[in-house]
CSV table of C-alpha atoms in Angstrom, one decimal:
chain,number,residue,atom,x,y,z
A,1,MET,CA,16.0,41.9,-29.2
A,2,ASN,CA,13.2,43.5,-27.2
A,3,THR,CA,12.2,42.7,-23.7
A,4,PHE,CA,9.1,40.7,-24.8
A,5,THR,CA,11.2,38.4,-26.9
A,6,HIS,CA,13.6,37.8,-24.0
A,7,ILE,CA,10.6,36.8,-21.8
A,8,ILE,CA,9.3,34.4,-24.4
A,9,LYS,CA,12.7,32.8,-24.9
A,10,ARG,CA,13.3,32.3,-21.2
A,11,THR,CA,9.8,31.0,-20.7
A,12,TRP,CA,10.4,28.4,-23.5
A,13,VAL,CA,13.7,27.4,-21.8
A,14,VAL,CA,12.0,26.8,-18.4
A,15,VAL,CA,9.1,24.9,-19.9
A,16,LEU,CA,11.3,22.8,-22.2
A,17,THR,CA,13.7,22.0,-19.4
A,18,LEU,CA,10.8,20.9,-17.0
A,19,LEU,CA,9.4,18.8,-19.9
A,20,LEU,CA,12.8,17.1,-20.4
A,21,LEU,CA,13.2,16.5,-16.7
A,22,TRP,CA,10.0,14.5,-16.9
A,23,VAL,CA,10.4,12.8,-20.3
A,24,ILE,CA,14.1,11.8,-20.2
A,25,PRO,CA,14.1,10.2,-16.7
A,26,SER,CA,10.7,8.4,-17.3
A,27,THR,CA,11.9,7.0,-20.7
A,28,LEU,CA,15.3,5.8,-19.2
A,29,GLN,CA,13.5,4.3,-16.2
A,30,ARG,CA,11.3,2.2,-18.5
A,31,LEU,CA,14.4,1.0,-20.4
A,32,LEU,CA,16.7,0.4,-17.4
A,33,GLU,CA,14.4,-0.4,-14.5
A,34,GLU,CA,14.3,-4.1,-13.5
A,35,LYS,CA,11.3,-5.2,-11.5
A,36,ALA,CA,12.4,-6.5,-8.1
A,37,TYR,CA,12.1,-10.3,-8.0
A,38,TYR,CA,11.6,-12.3,-4.8
A,39,PRO,CA,11.0,-16.1,-4.7
A,40,PHE,CA,7.6,-17.1,-3.2
A,41,THR,CA,8.3,-17.7,0.5
A,42,TYR,CA,6.0,-19.4,3.1
A,43,PHE,CA,6.6,-20.7,6.6
A,44,SER,CA,6.4,-24.4,6.8
A,45,SER,CA,4.4,-25.8,9.8
A,46,ILE,CA,6.3,-29.1,9.3
A,47,ARG,CA,9.9,-27.9,8.9
A,48,LYS,CA,9.3,-24.8,11.1
A,49,GLU,CA,11.4,-22.8,8.7
A,50,PHE,CA,10.8,-20.7,5.6
A,51,CYS,CA,10.6,-22.5,2.3
A,52,THR,CA,10.9,-20.9,-1.1
A,53,THR,CA,9.7,-21.6,-4.7
A,54,GLU,CA,12.0,-19.9,-7.3
A,55,ILE,CA,11.6,-20.0,-11.0
A,56,ILE,CA,15.1,-20.6,-12.4
A,57,SER,CA,14.0,-21.0,-16.1
A,58,LYS,CA,10.9,-21.9,-18.0
A,59,ASN,CA,11.0,-25.6,-17.1
A,60,ASN,CA,13.1,-25.3,-14.0
A,61,VAL,CA,11.5,-24.5,-10.7
A,62,GLU,CA,13.6,-24.9,-7.5
A,63,ARG,CA,11.9,-25.6,-4.2
A,64,ARG,CA,14.0,-25.5,-1.1
A,65,ASP,CA,14.0,-24.8,2.6
A,66,GLU,CA,16.4,-22.6,4.7
A,67,SER,CA,18.6,-25.6,5.4
A,68,GLY,CA,19.4,-26.0,1.7
A,69,ASN,CA,17.3,-29.1,1.1
A,70,THR,CA,15.6,-29.3,-2.3
A,71,TYR,CA,12.2,-30.9,-2.9
A,72,THR,CA,10.1,-32.3,-5.7
A,73,THR,CA,6.6,-30.9,-6.2
A,74,ALA,CA,5.0,-33.7,-4.2
A,75,GLN,CA,7.5,-33.4,-1.4
A,76,PHE,CA,7.1,-29.6,-1.2
A,77,ASP,CA,3.3,-30.0,-0.9
A,78,SER,CA,3.8,-32.4,2.0
A,79,ILE,CA,6.0,-30.0,4.0
A,80,MET,CA,3.5,-27.1,3.5
A,81,PRO,CA,0.2,-28.9,4.0
A,82,LEU,CA,-1.7,-25.8,5.2
A,83,PHE,CA,-1.0,-24.0,1.9
A,84,TYR,CA,-1.4,-26.9,-0.5
A,85,TYR,CA,-4.2,-28.6,1.4
A,86,ARG,CA,-6.4,-29.0,-1.6
A,87,GLN,CA,-3.7,-30.9,-3.5
A,88,LEU,CA,-3.1,-33.2,-0.4
A,89,LEU,CA,-6.9,-33.7,0.1
A,90,SER,CA,-7.3,-34.8,-3.6
A,91,LYS,CA,-4.5,-37.4,-3.0
A,92,GLY,CA,-5.8,-38.5,0.5
A,93,THR,CA,-2.4,-37.5,2.1
A,94,MET,CA,-3.6,-34.6,4.2
A,95,PRO,CA,-2.6,-35.1,7.9
A,96,ASP,CA,-5.3,-35.0,10.6
A,97,SER,CA,-3.1,-32.9,13.0
A,98,ILE,CA,0.1,-30.8,12.8
A,99,ASN,CA,2.2,-30.1,15.9
A,100,GLY,CA,-0.6,-31.3,18.1
A,101,TYR,CA,-3.3,-29.1,16.5
A,102,PRO,CA,-6.2,-30.9,14.8
A,103,VAL,CA,-6.5,-29.9,11.2
A,104,SER,CA,-9.6,-29.9,9.1
A,105,ILE,CA,-10.9,-28.1,6.0
A,106,ARG,CA,-13.2,-26.0,8.2
A,107,SER,CA,-10.4,-24.9,10.5
A,108,ILE,CA,-8.2,-24.0,7.5
A,109,ARG,CA,-10.9,-21.9,5.9
A,110,THR,CA,-12.2,-20.2,9.0
A,111,ASN,CA,-8.8,-19.5,10.5
A,112,GLY,CA,-6.9,-18.8,7.3
A,113,PHE,CA,-6.8,-15.5,5.4
A,114,PHE,CA,-4.8,-13.4,3.0
A,115,LEU,CA,-4.5,-9.8,3.9
A,116,ARG,CA,-2.7,-7.3,1.6
A,117,VAL,CA,-2.2,-3.6,2.6
A,118,ASN,CA,-0.6,-1.3,0.0
A,119,SER,CA,1.3,1.9,0.9
A,120,SER,CA,-1.2,3.9,-1.2
A,121,ALA,CA,-4.2,2.9,0.9
A,122,ILE,CA,-4.0,6.1,2.8
A,123,ASP,CA,-3.3,8.7,0.1
A,124,LYS,CA,-5.9,8.0,-2.5
A,125,PRO,CA,-9.2,9.5,-3.8
A,126,GLU,CA,-12.4,8.2,-2.2
A,127,ILE,CA,-16.0,8.6,-3.0
A,128,PRO,CA,-17.6,9.2,0.4
A,129,LEU,CA,-20.7,7.1,-0.2
A,130,TYR,CA,-21.0,3.8,1.6
A,131,PRO,CA,-23.4,0.8,1.5
A,132,LEU,CA,-24.7,-0.3,4.9
A,133,MET,CA,-25.7,-4.0,4.6
A,134,GLU,CA,-28.2,-5.7,6.8
A,135,VAL,CA,-26.4,-8.2,9.1
A,136,TYR,CA,-29.3,-10.6,9.3
A,137,THR,CA,-30.6,-10.9,5.7
A,138,GLY,CA,-32.4,-14.2,6.1
A,139,ARG,CA,-30.6,-15.3,3.0
A,140,MET,CA,-27.5,-17.5,2.3
A,141,LYS,CA,-25.5,-14.5,1.2
A,142,LEU,CA,-25.2,-10.7,1.8
A,143,GLU,CA,-27.1,-8.3,-0.3
A,144,MET,CA,-26.3,-4.8,-1.4
A,145,PRO,CA,-28.9,-2.2,0.0
A,146,ASP,CA,-31.0,0.2,-2.1
A,147,ASP,CA,-29.3,3.2,-0.6
A,148,LEU,CA,-25.9,4.6,0.4
A,149,PHE,CA,-25.0,6.7,3.4
A,150,ARG,CA,-22.7,9.7,3.6
A,151,ILE,CA,-21.2,11.0,6.8
A,152,THR,CA,-19.1,14.1,7.0
A,153,ASN,CA,-21.0,16.8,9.0
A,154,GLY,CA,-23.9,14.5,9.7
A,155,LEU,CA,-25.3,11.1,8.6
A,156,GLU,CA,-27.7,10.8,5.6
A,157,PHE,CA,-29.0,7.9,3.6
A,158,VAL,CA,-29.6,8.6,-0.1
A,159,ASP,CA,-32.0,6.4,-2.1
A,160,LEU,CA,-30.3,5.1,-5.2
A,161,ALA,CA,-33.5,5.1,-7.3
A,162,THR,CA,-34.7,8.6,-6.5
A,163,ASN,CA,-31.4,10.2,-5.4
A,164,LYS,CA,-33.4,11.6,-2.5
A,165,VAL,CA,-32.5,11.6,1.2
A,166,ASN,CA,-34.4,9.1,3.4
A,167,ARG,CA,-35.1,11.4,6.3
A,168,GLU,CA,-36.6,8.8,8.6
A,169,LYS,CA,-33.8,6.3,8.3
A,170,SER,CA,-31.2,9.1,8.4
A,171,GLU,CA,-32.5,10.5,11.7
A,172,LYS,CA,-32.8,7.1,13.3
A,173,PHE,CA,-29.1,6.3,12.6
A,174,ALA,CA,-27.9,9.8,13.3
A,175,LYS,CA,-29.5,9.8,16.7
A,176,ALA,CA,-27.9,6.5,17.6
A,177,LEU,CA,-24.5,8.0,16.8
A,178,ASP,CA,-25.2,11.3,18.6
A,179,LYS,CA,-26.2,9.2,21.7
A,180,TYR,CA,-22.5,8.1,21.9
A,181,GLY,CA,-21.2,11.6,21.5
A,182,ILE,CA,-19.8,11.4,17.9
A,183,GLN,CA,-18.1,14.7,16.9
A,184,TYR,CA,-18.3,16.1,13.4
A,185,PRO,CA,-16.8,16.4,10.9
A,186,VAL,CA,-15.9,12.8,10.5
A,187,LYS,CA,-12.3,12.1,9.4
A,188,HIS,CA,-12.6,8.5,8.1
A,189,CYS,CA,-15.1,5.8,7.6
A,190,TYR,CA,-13.5,2.3,7.4
A,191,GLY,CA,-15.3,-0.7,6.0
A,192,ASN,CA,-15.3,-3.6,3.6
A,193,PRO,CA,-18.2,-2.8,1.2
A,194,THR,CA,-18.4,-6.1,-0.7
A,195,THR,CA,-20.8,-9.0,-0.6
A,196,ARG,CA,-17.9,-11.4,-1.2
A,197,LYS,CA,-17.7,-12.4,2.4
A,198,SER,CA,-19.6,-14.6,4.8
A,199,TYR,CA,-20.9,-11.9,7.1
A,200,ASP,CA,-20.8,-8.1,7.5
A,201,GLU,CA,-19.5,-6.0,10.5
A,202,GLY,CA,-20.5,-2.6,9.1
A,203,TYR,CA,-18.1,0.4,9.5
A,204,PHE,CA,-15.7,1.9,12.0
A,205,ILE,CA,-16.0,5.7,12.0
A,206,GLN,CA,-13.2,8.0,13.2
A,207,ASP,CA,-14.7,11.3,14.3
A,208,ALA,CA,-13.2,14.8,14.7
A,209,ASN,CA,-11.7,14.0,18.1
A,210,ASN,CA,-10.1,10.7,16.8
A,211,HIS,CA,-12.6,8.6,18.7
A,212,LEU,CA,-13.6,5.4,16.9
A,213,PHE,CA,-17.2,4.2,16.6
A,214,HIS,CA,-18.6,0.9,15.4
A,215,LEU,CA,-21.7,1.2,13.2
A,216,LYS,CA,-23.7,-1.6,11.7
A,217,MET,CA,-27.4,-2.4,10.9
A,218,VAL,CA,-29.1,-5.3,12.7
A,219,ASN,CA,-32.7,-6.1,11.8
A,220,SER,CA,-33.0,-2.6,10.2
A,221,LYS,CA,-32.0,-1.0,13.4
A,222,PRO,CA,-28.7,0.9,14.2
A,223,PHE,CA,-26.1,-0.8,16.3
A,224,VAL,CA,-23.5,1.6,17.6
A,225,ARG,CA,-20.6,1.1,20.1
A,226,GLU,CA,-17.7,3.4,20.9
A,227,VAL,CA,-14.3,1.7,20.8
A,228,LYS,CA,-12.7,2.8,24.1
A,229,SER,CA,-9.5,0.7,23.7
A,230,VAL,CA,-8.1,3.0,20.9
A,231,GLU,CA,-8.4,6.3,22.9
A,232,ASN,CA,-4.7,6.7,23.4
A,233,ILE,CA,-3.6,5.5,19.9
A,234,SER,CA,-2.9,7.9,17.1
A,235,ILE,CA,-4.8,6.1,14.3
A,236,ARG,CA,-3.3,6.2,10.9
A,237,TYR,CA,-5.4,3.6,9.2
A,238,PHE,CA,-7.8,0.8,9.9
A,239,LYS,CA,-8.2,-2.2,7.6
A,240,MET,CA,-11.5,-3.9,8.0
A,241,TYR,CA,-11.4,-7.7,7.5
A,242,GLU,CA,-14.2,-10.1,8.4
A,243,VAL,CA,-12.2,-13.3,9.1
A,244,GLY,CA,-14.1,-16.6,9.0
A,245,ASN,CA,-13.7,-17.4,12.8
A,246,ARG,CA,-15.0,-14.0,13.7
A,247,SER,CA,-12.2,-13.5,16.2
A,248,PHE,CA,-11.3,-9.9,15.1
A,249,TYR,CA,-12.7,-6.9,13.2
A,250,GLY,CA,-9.5,-5.9,11.5
A,251,PHE,CA,-6.1,-4.4,11.7
A,252,LEU,CA,-5.3,-1.0,13.1
A,253,PHE,CA,-2.2,0.9,12.2
A,254,ASP,CA,-0.9,3.9,14.2
A,255,GLU,CA,1.5,6.8,13.5
A,256,GLU,CA,4.3,5.0,15.4
A,257,ASN,CA,4.2,2.1,12.8
A,258,ASN,CA,2.6,-0.3,15.4
A,259,VAL,CA,0.1,-2.8,14.2
A,260,TYR,CA,-2.9,-3.9,16.3
A,261,LEU,CA,-5.5,-6.6,16.0
A,262,LEU,CA,-8.9,-5.2,17.0
A,263,THR,CA,-10.6,-8.3,18.5
A,264,THR,CA,-14.3,-9.1,18.8
A,265,ASP,CA,-13.7,-9.7,22.5
A,266,HIS,CA,-15.2,-6.4,23.7
A,267,TYR,CA,-13.0,-4.5,21.2
A,268,LYS,CA,-9.8,-5.4,23.0
A,269,LEU,CA,-6.5,-4.6,21.2
A,270,LYS,CA,-3.7,-7.1,20.6
A,271,LYS,CA,-0.4,-5.5,19.6
A,272,LEU,CA,1.3,-7.5,16.9
A,273,PRO,CA,5.0,-8.2,17.2
A,274,PHE,CA,6.3,-6.3,14.1
A,275,LYS,CA,6.5,-2.8,12.9
A,276,TYR,CA,5.0,-1.6,9.6
A,277,ASP,CA,5.4,1.8,8.0
A,278,GLN,CA,2.3,2.1,5.8
A,279,THR,CA,3.7,5.2,4.0
A,280,GLN,CA,6.7,3.4,2.7
A,281,GLU,CA,6.1,-0.4,2.8
A,282,GLU,CA,3.8,-3.1,1.5
A,283,LEU,CA,2.3,-5.7,3.9
A,284,LEU,CA,1.0,-9.2,3.1
A,285,ILE,CA,-0.2,-11.6,5.8
A,286,MET,CA,-0.8,-15.3,4.7
A,287,ALA,CA,-2.4,-16.9,7.7
A,288,ASN,CA,-3.3,-20.5,8.5
A,289,PRO,CA,-4.6,-22.0,11.8
A,290,ILE,CA,-1.0,-22.5,13.2
A,291,TYR,CA,1.3,-19.8,11.8
A,292,TRP,CA,1.0,-16.4,10.0
A,293,THR,CA,3.6,-15.7,7.3
A,294,VAL,CA,4.0,-11.9,7.5
A,295,GLN,CA,5.7,-10.3,4.5
A,296,ILE,CA,6.9,-6.7,4.6
A,297,THR,CA,8.5,-5.2,1.5
A,298,ASN,CA,10.3,-1.8,1.2
A,299,LYS,CA,13.1,-0.3,-0.9
A,300,LYS,CA,15.8,-2.2,1.1
A,301,GLY,CA,14.3,-5.7,0.5
A,302,ARG,CA,11.7,-8.1,1.8
A,303,PHE,CA,11.3,-9.1,5.5
A,304,TYR,CA,9.5,-12.2,6.7
A,305,HIS,CA,8.1,-12.9,10.2
A,306,ALA,CA,6.6,-16.2,11.2
A,307,VAL,CA,4.0,-15.4,13.8
A,308,ASP,CA,2.4,-18.1,16.0
A,309,ALA,CA,-1.3,-17.9,15.4
A,310,HIS,CA,-2.3,-18.5,19.0
A,311,SER,CA,0.3,-16.5,21.0
A,312,LEU,CA,0.9,-13.9,18.3
A,313,LYS,CA,4.6,-14.0,18.9
A,314,VAL,CA,7.4,-14.1,16.3
A,315,VAL,CA,8.9,-17.6,16.2
A,316,HIS,CA,11.2,-17.0,13.2
A,317,HIS,CA,12.5,-14.2,10.9
A,318,ILE,CA,14.4,-13.9,7.7
A,319,GLU,CA,15.4,-11.1,5.3
A,320,GLN,CA,15.8,-11.0,1.5
A,321,ALA,CA,17.9,-8.0,0.4
A,322,TYR,CA,17.1,-6.0,-2.7
A,323,GLU,CA,19.9,-5.3,-5.1
A,324,LEU,CA,19.8,-1.9,-6.8
A,325,ASP,CA,19.2,-2.1,-10.6
A,326,THR,CA,20.9,0.1,-13.2
A,327,TRP,CA,18.2,2.8,-13.0
A,328,ASP,CA,18.4,3.0,-9.2
A,329,LYS,CA,22.2,3.4,-9.4
A,330,PHE,CA,22.5,6.0,-12.1
A,331,ALA,CA,19.3,8.1,-11.8
A,332,PRO,CA,20.5,10.2,-8.8
A,333,ILE,CA,23.8,10.9,-10.5
A,334,LEU,CA,22.4,11.8,-14.0
A,335,PHE,CA,19.7,14.3,-12.9
A,336,PRO,CA,19.9,17.0,-10.2
A,337,PHE,CA,16.1,16.6,-9.9
A,338,THR,CA,13.4,14.8,-11.8
A,339,LEU,CA,9.7,15.7,-12.4
A,340,LYS,CA,7.2,12.9,-11.8
A,341,PHE,CA,3.4,12.8,-11.8
A,342,GLU,CA,3.1,9.4,-10.0
A,343,LYS,CA,4.3,8.1,-6.7
A,344,TYR,CA,4.4,4.5,-5.5
A,345,ASN,CA,2.7,5.3,-2.2
A,346,SER,CA,0.0,7.5,-3.6
A,347,GLU,CA,-2.8,7.2,-6.1
A,348,TYR,CA,-3.0,11.0,-6.7
A,349,LYS,CA,-1.5,12.3,-10.0
A,350,TYR,CA,0.2,15.7,-9.7
A,351,PRO,CA,3.8,17.1,-10.3
A,352,ARG,CA,6.4,15.9,-7.8
A,353,ILE,CA,10.0,16.9,-7.7
A,354,THR,CA,12.6,14.2,-6.7
A,355,LEU,CA,16.1,15.4,-5.8
A,356,GLY,CA,19.2,13.7,-7.0
A,357,SER,CA,22.6,13.3,-5.4
A,358,VAL,CA,25.4,15.9,-5.1
A,359,TRP,CA,27.3,14.0,-7.7
A,360,CYS,CA,25.0,15.2,-10.5
A,361,ILE,CA,26.3,18.8,-9.9
A,362,MET,CA,29.6,17.6,-11.5
A,363,ILE,CA,27.7,16.7,-14.8
A,364,GLY,CA,26.1,20.1,-14.7
A,365,ALA,CA,29.4,21.8,-14.0
A,366,ILE,CA,31.1,19.9,-16.9
A,367,LEU,CA,28.3,20.9,-19.4
A,368,ALA,CA,28.4,24.5,-18.2
A,369,LEU,CA,32.2,24.6,-18.7
A,370,ILE,CA,31.8,23.1,-22.2
A,371,THR,CA,29.2,25.8,-23.1
A,372,LEU,CA,31.5,28.5,-21.7
A,373,ILE,CA,34.5,27.3,-23.7
A,374,ILE,CA,32.4,27.1,-26.9
A,375,ASP,CA,31.1,30.7,-26.3
A,376,ILE,CA,34.7,32.0,-25.8
A,377,ARG,CA,36.0,30.2,-29.0
A,378,LYS,CA,33.1,31.6,-31.1
A,379,ASN,CA,33.2,35.0,-29.5
A,380,ARG,CA,29.7,34.7,-28.3
A,381,ARG,CA,28.3,36.9,-25.5
A,382,LYS,CA,28.9,35.2,-22.1
A,383,LEU,CA,25.7,35.0,-20.3
A,384,TRP,CA,26.3,33.8,-16.7
A,385,LEU,CA,22.6,33.1,-16.2
A,386,LYS,CA,22.8,30.5,-18.9
A,387,TYR,CA,25.8,28.7,-17.2
A,388,ILE,CA,24.0,28.8,-13.9
A,389,TRP,CA,20.9,27.3,-15.5
A,390,ILE,CA,22.9,24.4,-17.0
A,391,LEU,CA,24.8,23.9,-13.7
A,392,THR,CA,21.5,23.5,-11.7
A,393,THR,CA,19.4,21.6,-14.3
A,394,GLY,CA,22.1,19.4,-15.8
A,395,ILE,CA,21.5,17.5,-19.1
A,396,ALA,CA,17.9,18.8,-19.4
A,397,GLY,CA,18.9,22.4,-19.2
A,398,TYR,CA,21.8,21.9,-21.7
A,399,ILE,CA,19.5,20.2,-24.2
A,400,SER,CA,16.8,22.8,-23.9
A,401,LEU,CA,19.2,25.7,-24.6
A,402,PHE,CA,20.7,23.7,-27.5
A,403,LEU,CA,17.3,23.0,-29.1
A,404,LEU,CA,16.2,26.6,-28.7
A,405,LYS,CA,19.1,27.7,-30.8
A,406,ARG,CA,18.0,25.3,-33.5
A,407,LEU,CA,14.4,26.4,-33.6
């Protein structure tokens, strides 16, 4: 067999092994993986403890509190009035106050919000074109503009109809940013570009020196402010959120996993009483006028914090552990490494290698030993490179060599 044939065969072995290290684990994962299930959990402003709704079977839903008490549907609505307020209002049983706080539809809607932050929010592709809406439209709702702006090494507005740069508008807004000393290239532009909100606060722009600037359009004129309160914070991400009561601009996350509320009171920061690793965890905040139910999910389980909406202090905390499913238990043992194109905390698709545990070496060693014994019994030439390949790649390497003999 000539050298060229050797190269072709070895290339086929490598390619086939890598293919199997992707196909076999992904197929087994679809068959064995069980989606983590957690009951719906919310902090009761009446019971002052977490209450859960769990589906036992198709016609059996269990509603209980931490003390072990079970409830009917109507009873459960009554102990969580700020979540099921529409149902209580329809029956005329909505309380006027809870724990001394007056409660109204307006207060629930303006002080309540649902905020979800996925771990893939940082590592994802983004089209760097942003609509800057007029704050005062004179209309009942916000309207999308006829242009988009881009800001990397400078700010430019591009007309959507002609695809041409609006020089006059671009220079006006660029000068306003330059006045505050923005440094290019810009790293991030954080905003909430949707008209499905009651008002617009524009964008927060992180420049080359990690300084944060607030940009919005008021009566067709640029409004710019530098956010001095974040100068000593290593910003990882900023989640813009225009809440109904206009008390804050959004949530700021830093590299030390701290979470801050950027308030509308002269851009003051309020540090929230919990940690959140955005690269590994999912965050959900279900807020009402009295308490925030903060839900943080990671590979170990789900963690709940009840945060007082006024003092922003944790008043209660529980954990729900995650039990490893069949795939989580056996995947590190079966494969020395696997090839994946997707990752739960990223929206980019490219090859990624995930290492297994040291126990998978035993499977590779057993397969390599079996191959050696077969070669000895059949008087085949002993190729140590082949045994090393099976030892390091395990089942995938063994199958690729077996299939190559059959081709």
